[in-house]
Tab-separated table of C-alpha atoms and ligand atoms in Angstrom:
chain	number	residue	atom	x	y	z
A	1233	MET	CA	232.270	172.428	-61.037
A	1234	HIS	CA	233.596	169.289	-62.672
A	1235	GLU	CA	234.795	167.454	-59.579
A	1236	LYS	CA	235.278	163.768	-60.199
A	1237	ASN	CA	233.791	162.553	-56.936
A	1238	ARG	CA	230.353	164.096	-57.306
A	1239	THR	CA	227.437	161.649	-57.348
A	1240	ILE	CA	224.775	162.862	-59.763
A	1241	GLU	CA	221.162	162.092	-58.828
A	1242	ILE	CA	219.005	160.457	-61.466
A	1243	PHE	CA	215.409	161.717	-61.503
A	1244	ASP	CA	213.330	159.570	-63.824
A	1245	THR	CA	210.218	161.001	-65.458
A	1246	THR	CA	209.269	158.065	-67.710
A	1247	LEU	CA	205.958	157.680	-65.865
A	1248	ARG	CA	205.111	161.402	-66.012
A	1249	ASP	CA	206.683	163.325	-68.941
A	1250	GLY	CA	207.248	159.952	-70.671
A	1251	GLU	CA	203.557	159.156	-70.488
A	1252	GLN	CA	202.835	162.549	-72.090
A	1253	THR	CA	204.325	161.112	-75.326
A	1254	PRO	CA	201.593	161.351	-77.965
A	1255	GLY	CA	199.945	157.928	-78.206
A	1256	ILE	CA	201.284	156.492	-74.937
A	1257	SER	CA	199.128	155.566	-71.987
A	1258	PHE	CA	200.361	153.061	-69.415
A	1259	THR	CA	198.010	150.729	-67.563
A	1260	THR	CA	198.182	150.599	-63.773
A	1261	GLU	CA	200.037	147.277	-63.861
A	1262	GLN	CA	202.497	148.563	-66.468
A	1263	LYS	CA	203.218	151.631	-64.314
A	1264	ARG	CA	203.882	149.468	-61.268
A	1265	THR	CA	206.156	147.153	-63.252
A	1266	ILE	CA	208.098	150.126	-64.637
A	1267	ALA	CA	208.412	151.694	-61.170
A	1268	ARG	CA	209.774	148.440	-59.694
A	1269	GLN	CA	212.248	148.055	-62.537
A	1270	LEU	CA	213.391	151.694	-62.211
A	1271	ASP	CA	213.927	151.088	-58.519
A	1272	ALA	CA	215.950	147.939	-59.195
A	1273	LEU	CA	217.973	149.957	-61.710
A	1274	GLY	CA	218.894	152.367	-58.932
A	1275	VAL	CA	217.220	155.645	-59.950
A	1276	ASP	CA	217.090	158.085	-57.030
A	1277	ILE	CA	213.686	159.645	-57.716
A	1278	ILE	CA	210.697	158.370	-59.688
A	1279	GLU	CA	208.241	161.014	-60.892
A	1280	ALA	CA	205.170	158.791	-60.767
A	1281	GLY	CA	202.567	161.124	-62.304
A	1282	THR	CA	200.358	164.179	-61.839
A	1283	PRO	CA	197.768	163.105	-59.220
A	1284	ILE	CA	195.328	165.977	-59.920
A	1285	THR	CA	194.830	164.749	-63.531
A	1286	SER	CA	192.251	162.060	-62.697
A	1287	LYS	CA	191.025	159.646	-60.055
A	1288	GLU	CA	192.852	156.816	-61.831
A	1289	GLU	CA	196.144	158.741	-62.004
A	1290	LYS	CA	195.892	159.518	-58.299
A	1291	GLU	CA	195.267	155.848	-57.490
A	1292	VAL	CA	198.308	154.711	-59.504
A	1293	VAL	CA	200.607	157.230	-57.813
A	1294	GLN	CA	199.261	156.025	-54.468
A	1295	LEU	CA	199.905	152.377	-55.409
A	1296	ILE	CA	203.472	153.205	-56.440
A	1297	CYS	CA	204.011	154.992	-53.113
A	1298	ASP	CA	202.755	151.848	-51.348
A	1299	GLU	CA	205.284	149.617	-53.152
A	1300	GLY	CA	207.902	150.414	-50.508
A	1301	LEU	CA	210.607	151.163	-53.082
A	1302	SER	CA	214.013	152.590	-52.186
A	1303	ALA	CA	213.628	155.420	-54.718
A	1304	LYS	CA	211.865	158.596	-53.585
A	1305	ILE	CA	208.460	158.999	-55.213
A	1306	CYS	CA	207.589	162.417	-56.614
A	1307	GLY	CA	204.241	163.844	-57.751
A	1308	LEU	CA	203.826	166.812	-60.119
A	1309	ALA	CA	201.603	169.792	-59.280
A	1310	ARG	CA	200.808	173.222	-60.723
A	1311	ILE	CA	201.232	176.024	-58.183
A	1312	LEU	CA	197.699	175.440	-56.956
A	1313	THR	CA	196.704	174.128	-53.539
A	1314	GLN	CA	194.349	171.485	-54.955
A	1315	ASP	CA	197.178	170.025	-57.103
A	1316	ILE	CA	199.509	169.959	-54.091
A	1317	ASP	CA	196.821	168.419	-51.870
A	1318	ALA	CA	196.334	165.624	-54.415
A	1319	CYS	CA	200.055	164.794	-54.135
A	1320	VAL	CA	199.852	164.922	-50.337
A	1321	ASP	CA	196.918	162.445	-50.381
A	1322	CYS	CA	199.009	159.953	-52.346
A	1323	GLY	CA	201.781	159.908	-49.739
A	1324	VAL	CA	204.585	160.942	-52.104
A	1325	ASP	CA	208.053	161.784	-50.736
A	1326	MET	CA	208.491	164.905	-52.849
A	1327	ILE	CA	206.204	167.416	-54.559
A	1328	HIS	CA	207.380	169.003	-57.802
A	1329	ILE	CA	205.609	172.324	-58.360
A	1330	PHE	CA	205.938	174.239	-61.622
A	1331	VAL	CA	204.803	177.556	-63.086
A	1332	PRO	CA	205.243	179.022	-66.582
A	1333	SER	CA	207.854	181.799	-66.306
A	1334	SER	CA	208.631	182.920	-69.876
A	1335	GLU	CA	206.780	185.879	-71.347
A	1336	ILE	CA	205.316	183.832	-74.178
A	1337	GLN	CA	203.877	181.193	-71.855
A	1338	ARG	CA	202.673	183.657	-69.210
A	1339	GLU	CA	200.901	185.881	-71.755
A	1340	HIS	CA	199.280	183.099	-73.730
A	1341	THR	CA	198.508	180.509	-71.046
A	1342	THR	CA	198.268	181.602	-67.399
A	1343	LYS	CA	198.018	185.374	-68.030
A	1344	MET	CA	200.104	185.948	-64.893
A	1345	SER	CA	202.448	188.905	-64.509
A	1346	GLU	CA	206.032	188.315	-63.354
A	1347	ALA	CA	205.083	189.737	-59.948
A	1348	LYS	CA	202.124	187.368	-59.633
A	1349	VAL	CA	204.287	184.369	-60.620
A	1350	LYS	CA	206.793	185.297	-57.904
A	1351	GLU	CA	204.125	185.779	-55.281
A	1352	GLN	CA	202.424	182.476	-56.062
A	1353	ALA	CA	205.765	180.606	-56.269
A	1354	TYR	CA	206.652	181.815	-52.780
A	1355	LYS	CA	203.244	180.959	-51.325
A	1356	MET	CA	203.146	177.481	-52.840
A	1357	THR	CA	206.697	176.478	-51.896
A	1358	ARG	CA	205.796	177.508	-48.351
A	1359	TYR	CA	202.546	175.555	-48.616
A	1360	VAL	CA	204.418	172.384	-49.600
A	1361	LYS	CA	207.010	172.832	-46.865
A	1362	GLU	CA	204.397	173.617	-44.171
A	1363	ARG	CA	202.758	170.309	-45.029
A	1364	GLY	CA	206.076	168.598	-44.362
A	1365	PHE	CA	207.117	167.558	-47.878
A	1366	MET	CA	210.278	167.894	-49.909
A	1367	CYS	CA	209.725	170.563	-52.556
A	1368	MET	CA	211.143	170.829	-56.059
A	1369	PHE	CA	210.414	174.112	-57.858
A	1370	SER	CA	210.431	174.441	-61.665
A	1371	ALA	CA	210.324	177.681	-63.652
A	1372	MET	CA	208.721	176.257	-66.778
A	1373	ASP	CA	210.326	177.380	-70.036
A	1374	ALA	CA	213.313	178.636	-68.038
A	1375	THR	CA	215.534	178.792	-71.129
A	1376	ARG	CA	213.208	181.393	-72.737
A	1377	THR	CA	212.679	183.402	-69.534
A	1378	ARG	CA	214.189	186.859	-68.970
A	1379	LEU	CA	217.368	186.061	-67.011
A	1380	GLU	CA	216.996	188.710	-64.306
A	1381	PHE	CA	213.453	187.608	-63.561
A	1382	LEU	CA	214.414	183.921	-63.676
A	1383	ILE	CA	217.138	184.358	-61.054
A	1384	ASP	CA	214.787	186.422	-58.919
A	1385	LEU	CA	212.122	183.726	-59.187
A	1386	TYR	CA	214.502	180.924	-58.184
A	1387	LYS	CA	215.702	182.998	-55.206
A	1388	THR	CA	212.097	183.545	-54.184
A	1389	ALA	CA	211.379	179.807	-54.342
A	1390	GLU	CA	214.519	179.197	-52.295
A	1391	GLU	CA	213.278	181.702	-49.686
A	1392	GLY	CA	209.942	179.887	-49.665
A	1393	GLY	CA	211.822	176.734	-48.680
A	1394	ALA	CA	212.317	174.856	-51.979
A	1395	ASP	CA	214.781	171.994	-51.478
A	1396	ILE	CA	215.836	171.807	-55.111
A	1397	LEU	CA	215.402	174.078	-58.151
A	1398	ASN	CA	214.715	172.557	-61.552
A	1399	VAL	CA	215.717	174.269	-64.812
A	1400	PRO	CA	213.464	173.032	-67.639
A	1401	ASP	CA	214.421	173.535	-71.279
A	1402	THR	CA	210.739	173.032	-72.013
A	1403	VAL	CA	210.822	173.400	-75.801
A	1404	GLY	CA	214.370	172.080	-76.251
A	1405	ILE	CA	215.832	175.263	-77.731
A	1406	SER	CA	219.016	175.531	-75.709
A	1407	GLU	CA	222.460	174.373	-76.779
A	1408	PRO	CA	225.333	173.205	-74.553
A	1409	PHE	CA	227.268	176.510	-74.383
A	1410	ALA	CA	224.145	178.550	-73.561
A	1411	MET	CA	223.029	175.938	-71.045
A	1412	TYR	CA	226.416	176.005	-69.338
A	1413	GLU	CA	226.165	179.813	-68.995
A	1414	LEU	CA	222.570	179.768	-67.751
A	1415	VAL	CA	222.999	177.044	-65.133
A	1416	GLY	CA	226.269	178.669	-64.027
A	1417	GLU	CA	224.395	181.949	-63.345
A	1418	ILE	CA	221.693	180.174	-61.340
A	1419	TYR	CA	224.255	178.051	-59.486
A	1420	ARG	CA	226.105	181.163	-58.339
A	1421	ALA	CA	222.879	182.914	-57.255
A	1422	VAL	CA	221.359	180.201	-55.022
A	1423	LYS	CA	222.461	177.743	-52.349
A	1424	VAL	CA	220.124	174.803	-52.904
A	1425	PRO	CA	220.905	172.032	-55.455
A	1426	ILE	CA	219.958	172.376	-59.126
A	1427	SER	CA	218.205	169.825	-61.312
A	1428	ILE	CA	218.084	169.933	-65.118
A	1429	HIS	CA	215.171	168.892	-67.362
A	1430	CYS	CA	215.933	168.947	-71.099
A	1431	HIS	CA	213.705	168.256	-74.086
A	1432	ASN	CA	215.122	166.873	-77.296
A	1433	ASP	CA	213.614	169.047	-80.054
A	1434	PHE	CA	217.019	169.571	-81.684
A	1435	GLY	CA	218.566	166.294	-80.508
A	1436	LEU	CA	220.576	168.146	-77.840
A	1437	ALA	CA	218.837	167.010	-74.645
A	1438	VAL	CA	221.673	164.760	-73.438
A	1439	ALA	CA	224.401	167.258	-74.439
A	1440	ASN	CA	222.519	170.088	-72.695
A	1441	SER	CA	222.072	167.982	-69.554
A	1442	LEU	CA	225.813	167.252	-69.491
A	1443	ALA	CA	226.588	170.963	-69.910
A	1444	ALA	CA	224.265	171.753	-66.993
A	1445	VAL	CA	226.058	169.187	-64.817
A	1446	LYS	CA	229.376	170.723	-65.771
A	1447	ALA	CA	228.008	174.109	-64.679
A	1448	GLY	CA	226.918	172.784	-61.281
A	1449	ALA	CA	223.622	170.870	-61.604
A	1450	SER	CA	223.659	167.846	-59.314
A	1451	GLU	CA	220.572	166.094	-60.649
A	1452	VAL	CA	219.421	165.176	-64.175
A	1453	GLN	CA	215.858	164.501	-65.238
A	1454	VAL	CA	215.642	161.732	-67.806
A	1455	SER	CA	213.266	159.169	-69.270
A	1456	VAL	CA	213.880	155.644	-70.508
A	1457	ASN	CA	214.364	155.591	-74.293
A	1458	GLY	CA	213.965	159.387	-74.178
A	1459	ILE	CA	210.162	159.226	-74.336
A	1460	GLY	CA	208.272	162.418	-73.481
A	1461	GLU	CA	206.510	165.441	-74.972
A	1462	ARG	CA	207.201	165.875	-78.742
A	1463	ALA	CA	210.796	164.691	-79.420
A	1464	GLY	CA	211.034	163.531	-75.831
A	1465	ASN	CA	213.364	164.064	-72.883
A	1466	ALA	CA	217.042	163.381	-72.277
A	1467	ASP	CA	217.523	159.648	-72.579
A	1468	LEU	CA	218.348	157.853	-69.315
A	1469	VAL	CA	220.915	155.362	-70.624
A	1470	GLU	CA	222.793	157.855	-72.798
A	1471	THR	CA	222.921	160.433	-69.993
A	1472	VAL	CA	224.020	157.948	-67.338
A	1473	MET	CA	226.703	156.350	-69.496
A	1474	SER	CA	228.062	159.745	-70.607
A	1475	LEU	CA	228.207	160.924	-66.990
A	1476	ASN	CA	229.932	157.704	-65.917
A	1477	ALA	CA	232.215	156.909	-68.795
A	1478	ILE	CA	233.056	160.336	-70.253
A	1479	TYR	CA	232.794	162.651	-67.240
A	1480	GLY	CA	233.921	160.020	-64.699
A	1481	LEU	CA	231.069	161.013	-62.369
A	1482	LYS	CA	229.165	158.577	-60.189
A	1483	THR	CA	225.466	157.756	-60.211
A	1484	ASN	CA	223.583	155.108	-58.239
A	1485	ILE	CA	222.546	153.328	-61.441
A	1486	LYS	CA	223.377	149.636	-61.823
A	1487	THR	CA	224.486	150.076	-65.404
A	1488	GLU	CA	224.396	146.350	-66.203
A	1489	ARG	CA	220.596	146.640	-65.992
A	1490	LEU	CA	220.307	149.451	-68.570
A	1491	PHE	CA	219.700	147.229	-71.605
A	1492	GLU	CA	216.954	145.283	-69.827
A	1493	MET	CA	215.299	148.556	-68.753
A	1494	ALA	CA	215.305	149.963	-72.288
A	1495	LYS	CA	213.849	146.696	-73.627
A	1496	LEU	CA	211.045	146.769	-71.057
A	1497	ILE	CA	209.985	150.246	-72.168
A	1498	GLU	CA	210.292	149.241	-75.837
A	1499	ARG	CA	207.981	146.279	-75.199
A	1500	ILE	CA	205.419	148.235	-73.167
A	1501	THR	CA	205.257	151.328	-75.398
A	1502	GLY	CA	205.580	149.470	-78.706
A	1503	ILE	CA	208.060	152.163	-79.809
A	1504	PRO	CA	211.005	150.266	-81.312
A	1505	ILE	CA	214.535	151.175	-80.235
A	1506	PRO	CA	216.336	152.261	-83.440
A	1507	VAL	CA	219.174	149.874	-84.355
A	1508	THR	CA	221.645	152.760	-84.281
A	1509	LYS	CA	220.574	154.010	-80.850
A	1510	PRO	CA	223.617	154.582	-78.618
A	1511	VAL	CA	224.286	152.073	-75.818
A	1512	VAL	CA	221.205	149.842	-76.260
A	1513	GLY	CA	220.520	149.743	-80.030
A	1514	ASP	CA	221.086	146.449	-81.870
A	1515	ASN	CA	224.101	147.923	-83.630
A	1516	ALA	CA	225.635	149.641	-80.592
A	1517	PHE	CA	228.270	146.899	-80.285
A	1518	SER	CA	227.892	145.184	-83.691
A	1519	HIS	CA	230.671	144.919	-86.237
A	1520	GLU	CA	230.522	143.869	-89.878
A	1521	SER	CA	233.326	145.368	-91.937
A	1522	GLY	CA	236.531	143.376	-92.274
A	1523	ILE	CA	238.878	145.951	-90.735
A	1524	HIS	CA	236.644	146.574	-87.743
A	1525	THR	CA	235.872	142.929	-86.961
A	1526	HIS	CA	239.525	141.962	-87.292
A	1527	GLY	CA	240.448	144.751	-84.869
A	1528	VAL	CA	237.697	143.862	-82.396
A	1529	ILE	CA	238.588	140.155	-82.461
A	1530	VAL	CA	242.184	141.060	-81.542
A	1531	ARG	CA	241.286	143.770	-79.015
A	1532	THR	CA	237.769	145.117	-78.507
A	1533	ASP	CA	238.677	148.763	-77.865
A	1534	THR	CA	240.275	149.119	-81.311
A	1535	PHE	CA	236.819	149.890	-82.681
A	1536	GLU	CA	234.722	150.417	-79.544
A	1537	PRO	CA	234.938	153.227	-76.964
A	1538	GLY	CA	236.575	150.894	-74.414
A	1539	ILE	CA	235.401	153.138	-71.558
A	1540	MET	CA	231.983	151.587	-72.236
A	1541	THR	CA	231.656	147.872	-72.993
A	1542	PRO	CA	228.551	145.785	-73.786
A	1543	GLU	CA	229.007	143.949	-70.476
A	1544	MET	CA	228.828	147.233	-68.545
A	1545	VAL	CA	225.332	147.948	-69.889
A	1546	GLY	CA	223.969	144.392	-70.095
A	1547	HIS	CA	224.178	144.301	-73.906
A	1548	ARG	CA	226.303	141.991	-76.077
A	1549	ARG	CA	228.843	142.293	-78.848
A	1550	ARG	CA	227.921	140.870	-82.259
A	1551	ILE	CA	229.940	140.046	-85.315
A	1552	VAL	CA	227.464	140.495	-88.146
A	1553	LEU	CA	227.850	138.887	-91.557
A	1554	GLY	CA	227.224	140.861	-94.747
A	1555	LYS	CA	228.784	142.373	-97.825
A	1556	HIS	CA	231.567	144.024	-95.776
A	1557	THR	CA	232.524	140.850	-93.914
A	1558	GLY	CA	236.199	139.926	-93.703
A	1559	LYS	CA	237.754	136.487	-93.414
A	1560	HIS	CA	238.591	136.808	-89.718
A	1561	SER	CA	234.963	136.927	-88.632
A	1562	VAL	CA	234.032	134.002	-90.889
A	1563	GLU	CA	236.959	131.979	-89.581
A	1564	LYS	CA	236.059	132.776	-85.971
A	1565	LYS	CA	232.377	131.863	-86.345
A	1566	LEU	CA	233.225	128.581	-88.094
A	1567	SER	CA	235.865	127.658	-85.539
A	1568	GLU	CA	233.234	128.058	-82.800
A	1569	ILE	CA	231.393	125.055	-84.243
A	1570	GLY	CA	234.595	123.153	-84.988
A	1571	MET	CA	234.814	123.826	-88.752
A	1572	SER	CA	238.248	124.697	-90.106
A	1573	PRO	CA	238.134	125.409	-93.844
A	1574	SER	CA	241.294	125.471	-95.954
A	1575	LYS	CA	242.529	128.820	-97.306
A	1576	GLU	CA	240.770	128.231	-100.636
A	1577	GLU	CA	237.555	127.070	-98.967
A	1578	LEU	CA	237.560	130.113	-96.710
A	1579	GLU	CA	237.897	132.423	-99.714
A	1580	GLU	CA	235.020	130.676	-101.471
A	1581	ILE	CA	232.790	130.881	-98.349
A	1582	LEU	CA	233.645	134.564	-97.918
A	1583	GLU	CA	232.822	135.283	-101.556
A	1584	ARG	CA	229.395	133.657	-101.219
A	1585	ILE	CA	228.619	135.492	-97.952
A	1586	LYS	CA	229.505	138.822	-99.562
A	1587	GLU	CA	227.298	138.018	-102.557
A	1588	LEU	CA	224.379	137.190	-100.289
A	1589	GLY	CA	224.939	140.397	-98.303
A	1590	ALA	CA	225.229	142.512	-101.452
A	1591	SER	CA	221.850	141.218	-102.641
A	1592	GLY	CA	220.353	143.133	-99.696
A	1593	LYS	CA	219.792	140.065	-97.516
A	1594	ARG	CA	220.556	139.882	-93.836
A	1595	VAL	CA	223.061	137.005	-93.530
A	1596	THR	CA	222.393	134.717	-90.569
A	1597	ASP	CA	224.772	132.295	-88.842
A	1598	ASP	CA	222.654	129.472	-90.218
A	1599	ASP	CA	223.290	130.841	-93.768
A	1600	LEU	CA	227.032	130.858	-93.069
A	1601	PHE	CA	227.068	127.313	-91.760
A	1602	SER	CA	224.979	126.021	-94.676
A	1603	ILE	CA	227.303	127.707	-97.191
A	1604	ALA	CA	230.369	126.352	-95.389
A	1605	GLU	CA	228.944	122.821	-95.396
A	1606	VAL	CA	228.321	123.003	-99.136
A	1607	VAL	CA	231.757	124.467	-99.897
A	1608	MET	CA	233.509	121.991	-97.620
A	1609	GLY	CA	231.458	119.048	-98.936
A	1610	GLU	CA	230.015	118.297	-95.496
A	1611	ILE	CA	226.322	118.475	-96.311
A	1612	ALA	CA	225.443	115.322	-94.403
A	1613	ARG	CA	227.275	116.394	-91.275
A	1614	HIS	CA	224.560	118.714	-90.012
A	1615	GLU	CA	222.353	116.452	-87.937
A	1616	ARG	CA	218.934	117.912	-87.150
A	1617	ILE	CA	218.225	117.486	-83.458
A	1618	VAL	CA	214.735	118.966	-83.696
A	1619	VAL	CA	212.361	118.053	-86.532
A	1620	LEU	CA	208.875	119.551	-86.745
A	1621	LYS	CA	206.149	117.021	-87.529
A	1622	GLU	CA	202.820	118.827	-87.056
A	1623	LEU	CA	201.683	122.299	-86.085
A	1624	SER	CA	198.181	123.669	-85.811
A	1625	VAL	CA	197.126	127.070	-84.509
A	1626	MET	CA	193.729	128.433	-83.544
A	1627	THR	CA	193.097	132.155	-83.337
A	1628	GLY	CA	190.165	134.560	-83.671
A	1629	ASN	CA	188.430	137.574	-82.147
A	1630	ASN	CA	186.822	135.559	-79.340
A	1631	LEU	CA	189.545	133.029	-78.750
A	1632	ILE	CA	192.821	132.895	-76.854
A	1633	PRO	CA	195.398	132.002	-79.540
A	1634	THR	CA	196.449	128.384	-78.985
A	1635	ALA	CA	199.048	126.248	-80.747
A	1636	SER	CA	199.471	122.479	-80.619
A	1637	LEU	CA	202.598	120.931	-81.933
A	1638	LYS	CA	204.296	117.591	-82.472
A	1639	ALA	CA	208.070	117.366	-83.003
A	1640	VAL	CA	210.828	114.799	-82.839
A	1641	VAL	CA	213.596	115.887	-80.478
A	1642	ARG	CA	216.699	113.694	-80.314
A	1643	GLY	CA	214.685	110.878	-81.895
A	1644	LYS	CA	211.854	111.103	-79.378
A	1645	GLU	CA	208.356	112.226	-80.367
A	1646	CYS	CA	207.061	115.034	-78.136
A	1647	THR	CA	203.862	117.108	-78.109
A	1648	SER	CA	202.834	120.393	-76.555
A	1649	ALA	CA	199.875	122.797	-76.528
A	1650	GLN	CA	200.323	126.396	-75.457
A	1651	MET	CA	198.346	129.644	-75.363
A	1652	GLY	CA	199.913	132.957	-76.292
A	1653	LEU	CA	199.309	136.646	-76.854
A	1654	GLY	CA	199.043	135.897	-80.568
A	1655	PRO	CA	199.419	132.809	-82.787
A	1656	VAL	CA	203.186	133.320	-83.236
A	1657	ASP	CA	203.681	133.674	-79.491
A	1658	ALA	CA	201.622	130.522	-78.841
A	1659	ALA	CA	203.542	128.497	-81.463
A	1660	LEU	CA	206.946	129.650	-80.202
A	1661	LYS	CA	205.960	128.821	-76.623
A	1662	ALA	CA	204.885	125.329	-77.726
A	1663	ILE	CA	208.152	124.616	-79.557
A	1664	GLN	CA	210.193	126.029	-76.675
A	1665	GLN	CA	208.358	123.761	-74.258
A	1666	VAL	CA	208.969	120.681	-76.391
A	1667	ILE	CA	212.654	121.485	-76.765
A	1668	GLY	CA	213.081	122.537	-73.123
A	1669	GLY	CA	211.903	119.108	-71.972
A	1670	GLU	CA	214.574	117.261	-73.955
A	1671	ILE	CA	217.601	119.571	-74.006
A	1672	ASP	CA	219.546	120.595	-70.914
A	1673	GLY	CA	220.072	124.282	-70.194
A	1674	ASP	CA	217.917	127.261	-71.076
A	1675	ILE	CA	217.419	128.111	-74.722
A	1676	GLU	CA	216.435	131.754	-74.889
A	1677	LEU	CA	214.826	133.574	-77.793
A	1678	LYS	CA	216.696	136.898	-77.850
A	1679	ASP	CA	215.872	138.530	-81.194
A	1680	PHE	CA	212.809	138.197	-83.364
A	1681	ARG	CA	212.099	140.079	-86.592
A	1682	ILE	CA	209.431	139.626	-89.223
A	1683	GLU	CA	209.767	141.080	-92.687
A	1684	ALA	CA	207.541	140.659	-95.731
A	1685	ILE	CA	209.806	139.911	-98.660
A	1686	THR	CA	207.168	140.147	-101.358
A	1687	GLY	CA	204.097	142.407	-101.527
A	1688	GLY	CA	200.369	141.631	-101.238
A	1689	SER	CA	198.378	139.455	-98.863
A	1690	ASP	CA	200.154	136.346	-100.216
A	1691	ALA	CA	203.558	137.881	-99.356
A	1692	LEU	CA	206.382	135.614	-98.284
A	1693	ALA	CA	207.197	136.223	-94.642
A	1694	GLU	CA	210.802	136.105	-93.578
A	1695	VAL	CA	211.499	135.659	-89.898
A	1696	ILE	CA	214.967	136.074	-88.436
A	1697	VAL	CA	215.611	134.961	-84.870
A	1698	GLY	CA	218.563	135.136	-82.513
A	1699	VAL	CA	218.714	132.294	-79.991
A	1700	LYS	CA	221.060	131.913	-77.018
A	1701	LYS	CA	222.197	128.937	-74.970
A	1702	GLY	CA	224.833	129.640	-72.350
A	1703	ASP	CA	227.451	131.794	-74.045
A	1704	ARG	CA	226.532	130.704	-77.599
A	1705	PHE	CA	224.325	132.889	-79.780
A	1706	VAL	CA	223.087	131.906	-83.233
A	1707	THR	CA	220.896	133.638	-85.798
A	1708	ALA	CA	218.727	131.786	-88.303
A	1709	ARG	CA	215.909	132.453	-90.738
A	1710	GLY	CA	212.610	130.872	-91.775
A	1711	VAL	CA	210.807	131.824	-94.971
A	1712	ARG	CA	207.183	130.789	-95.589
A	1713	GLU	CA	203.885	132.236	-96.783
A	1714	ASP	CA	202.654	131.606	-93.274
A	1715	ILE	CA	204.108	133.844	-90.548
A	1716	VAL	CA	203.586	131.239	-87.822
A	1717	MET	CA	205.347	128.531	-89.819
A	1718	ALA	CA	208.179	130.909	-90.753
A	1719	SER	CA	208.661	131.754	-87.067
A	1720	VAL	CA	208.746	128.137	-85.894
A	1721	GLU	CA	211.035	127.169	-88.775
A	1722	ALA	CA	213.490	129.982	-87.918
A	1723	PHE	CA	213.498	128.981	-84.261
A	1724	ILE	CA	214.082	125.287	-85.032
A	1725	ASN	CA	216.869	126.146	-87.508
A	1726	ALA	CA	218.584	128.219	-84.834
A	1727	VAL	CA	218.251	125.519	-82.174
A	1728	ASN	CA	219.631	122.868	-84.533
A	1729	ARG	CA	222.625	125.092	-85.204
A	1730	LEU	CA	223.095	125.851	-81.516
A	1731	MET	CA	223.240	122.169	-80.711
A	1732	GLN	CA	225.732	121.514	-83.500
A	1733	ARG	CA	229.262	121.122	-82.209
B	1042	KIV	O1	209.177	170.414	-69.793
B	1042	KIV	C1	208.768	170.973	-68.750
B	1042	KIV	O2	208.875	172.184	-68.573
B	1042	KIV	C2	208.146	170.120	-67.750
B	1042	KIV	C3	207.877	170.755	-66.421
B	1042	KIV	C4	206.638	170.246	-65.798
B	1042	KIV	C5	209.066	170.579	-65.536
B	1042	KIV	O3	207.949	168.946	-67.962
B	1043	ZN	ZN1	209.102	168.260	-69.716
């Protein structure tokens, strides 16, 4: 069942299973923003929520249905008429009904016999179809359900009119070989399409989803950043890129929007994307060690998959400086700002970068350029285009954080006052406004990290930023006792370096 031309449907459950992540609750506006972004990404179906849960949940699902998106909107329902009616009221395109099917769940939750589950599954699929809706049927905990009964149940739902059958690995206990066997059995027993819904309790959700596709499933259920119950669901970006790049299968996803999508969910949930996360993590296309960076500078697929590039997923490649840095990356970064050290100077610069990296410090581009200027005796050469003169910030429990700032940009004194979500946000907006008025082209703040480098309430704050202008990207640091000052200092250092040619 591994035909190359198949298009696999992407069913996104970020707003439903994703919202069941302990500690996550989206506001109405956040849900609408996520739905619009998922639609722009190209997902085929958006599971918008479980309308029976509350009046508010029902209203949000209704609002998402009214957005007029291209994606189909799906609502979740137990096999109960009132749950299904709530979905109908919202105007969804598809109703996803589910019932516990494993012995352990039936005995300890619904107390329904296998016969009763079958009877109710039939009645409720018919109920959905008689009301004129597309019906997805899920046998919850399918991977722990007696196989004979499971097949019988899916056939019953098919007879009732289900348009698609979903196979949930509810507690994430399957593994790819078992999943391949199970989905293969179901695929051979029914005629309607199969969807797969994997949880990540053993870190196998994506692998299990791929195995299910190989066995015949034509739809995968995923969530952005893998959020969901316990260890979450199969991650959308990893699943899509594996299907595309490894299996050579099509999806309707605009992959160049994947990074942006993952960042939106990171920002809204406050759950940081780990640096090592495949595809969208900070390190996914970063290189530090000498051998790797040399290879990548010559030809990127020497130390990257090649079948997946940062451009394909809207991410970017980074050459990172540190204790493993080799001379090729130093030479390349310096040549970008027109510095060409001699062989001896290059060795000296490299030595100092490695020392800085070995001391446990993150080495920024600004550090590299400062070291190079010292080694090459060019201290005076670095003209500062932006110089901060004054900064004051007001914040408090009953106050919108506001920053006012005076700076000299290209010799001209400029002022700005801005409000923000917090004092750092307000100060960075003020400095960006001042700079934006005097320098052509957009300067974008891409990365921002705060670390305390000493302990206690008087700790030194270290802020590292990554700033982009056109195709140039520069990292710089600011270190102060005051987080706001450290942030503005880091930003100004980066802009000064960006403008250096
Ligand atoms: O994990 C699960 O079984 C579910 C069902 C509602 C499909 O989320
Ligand atoms: Zn689930």
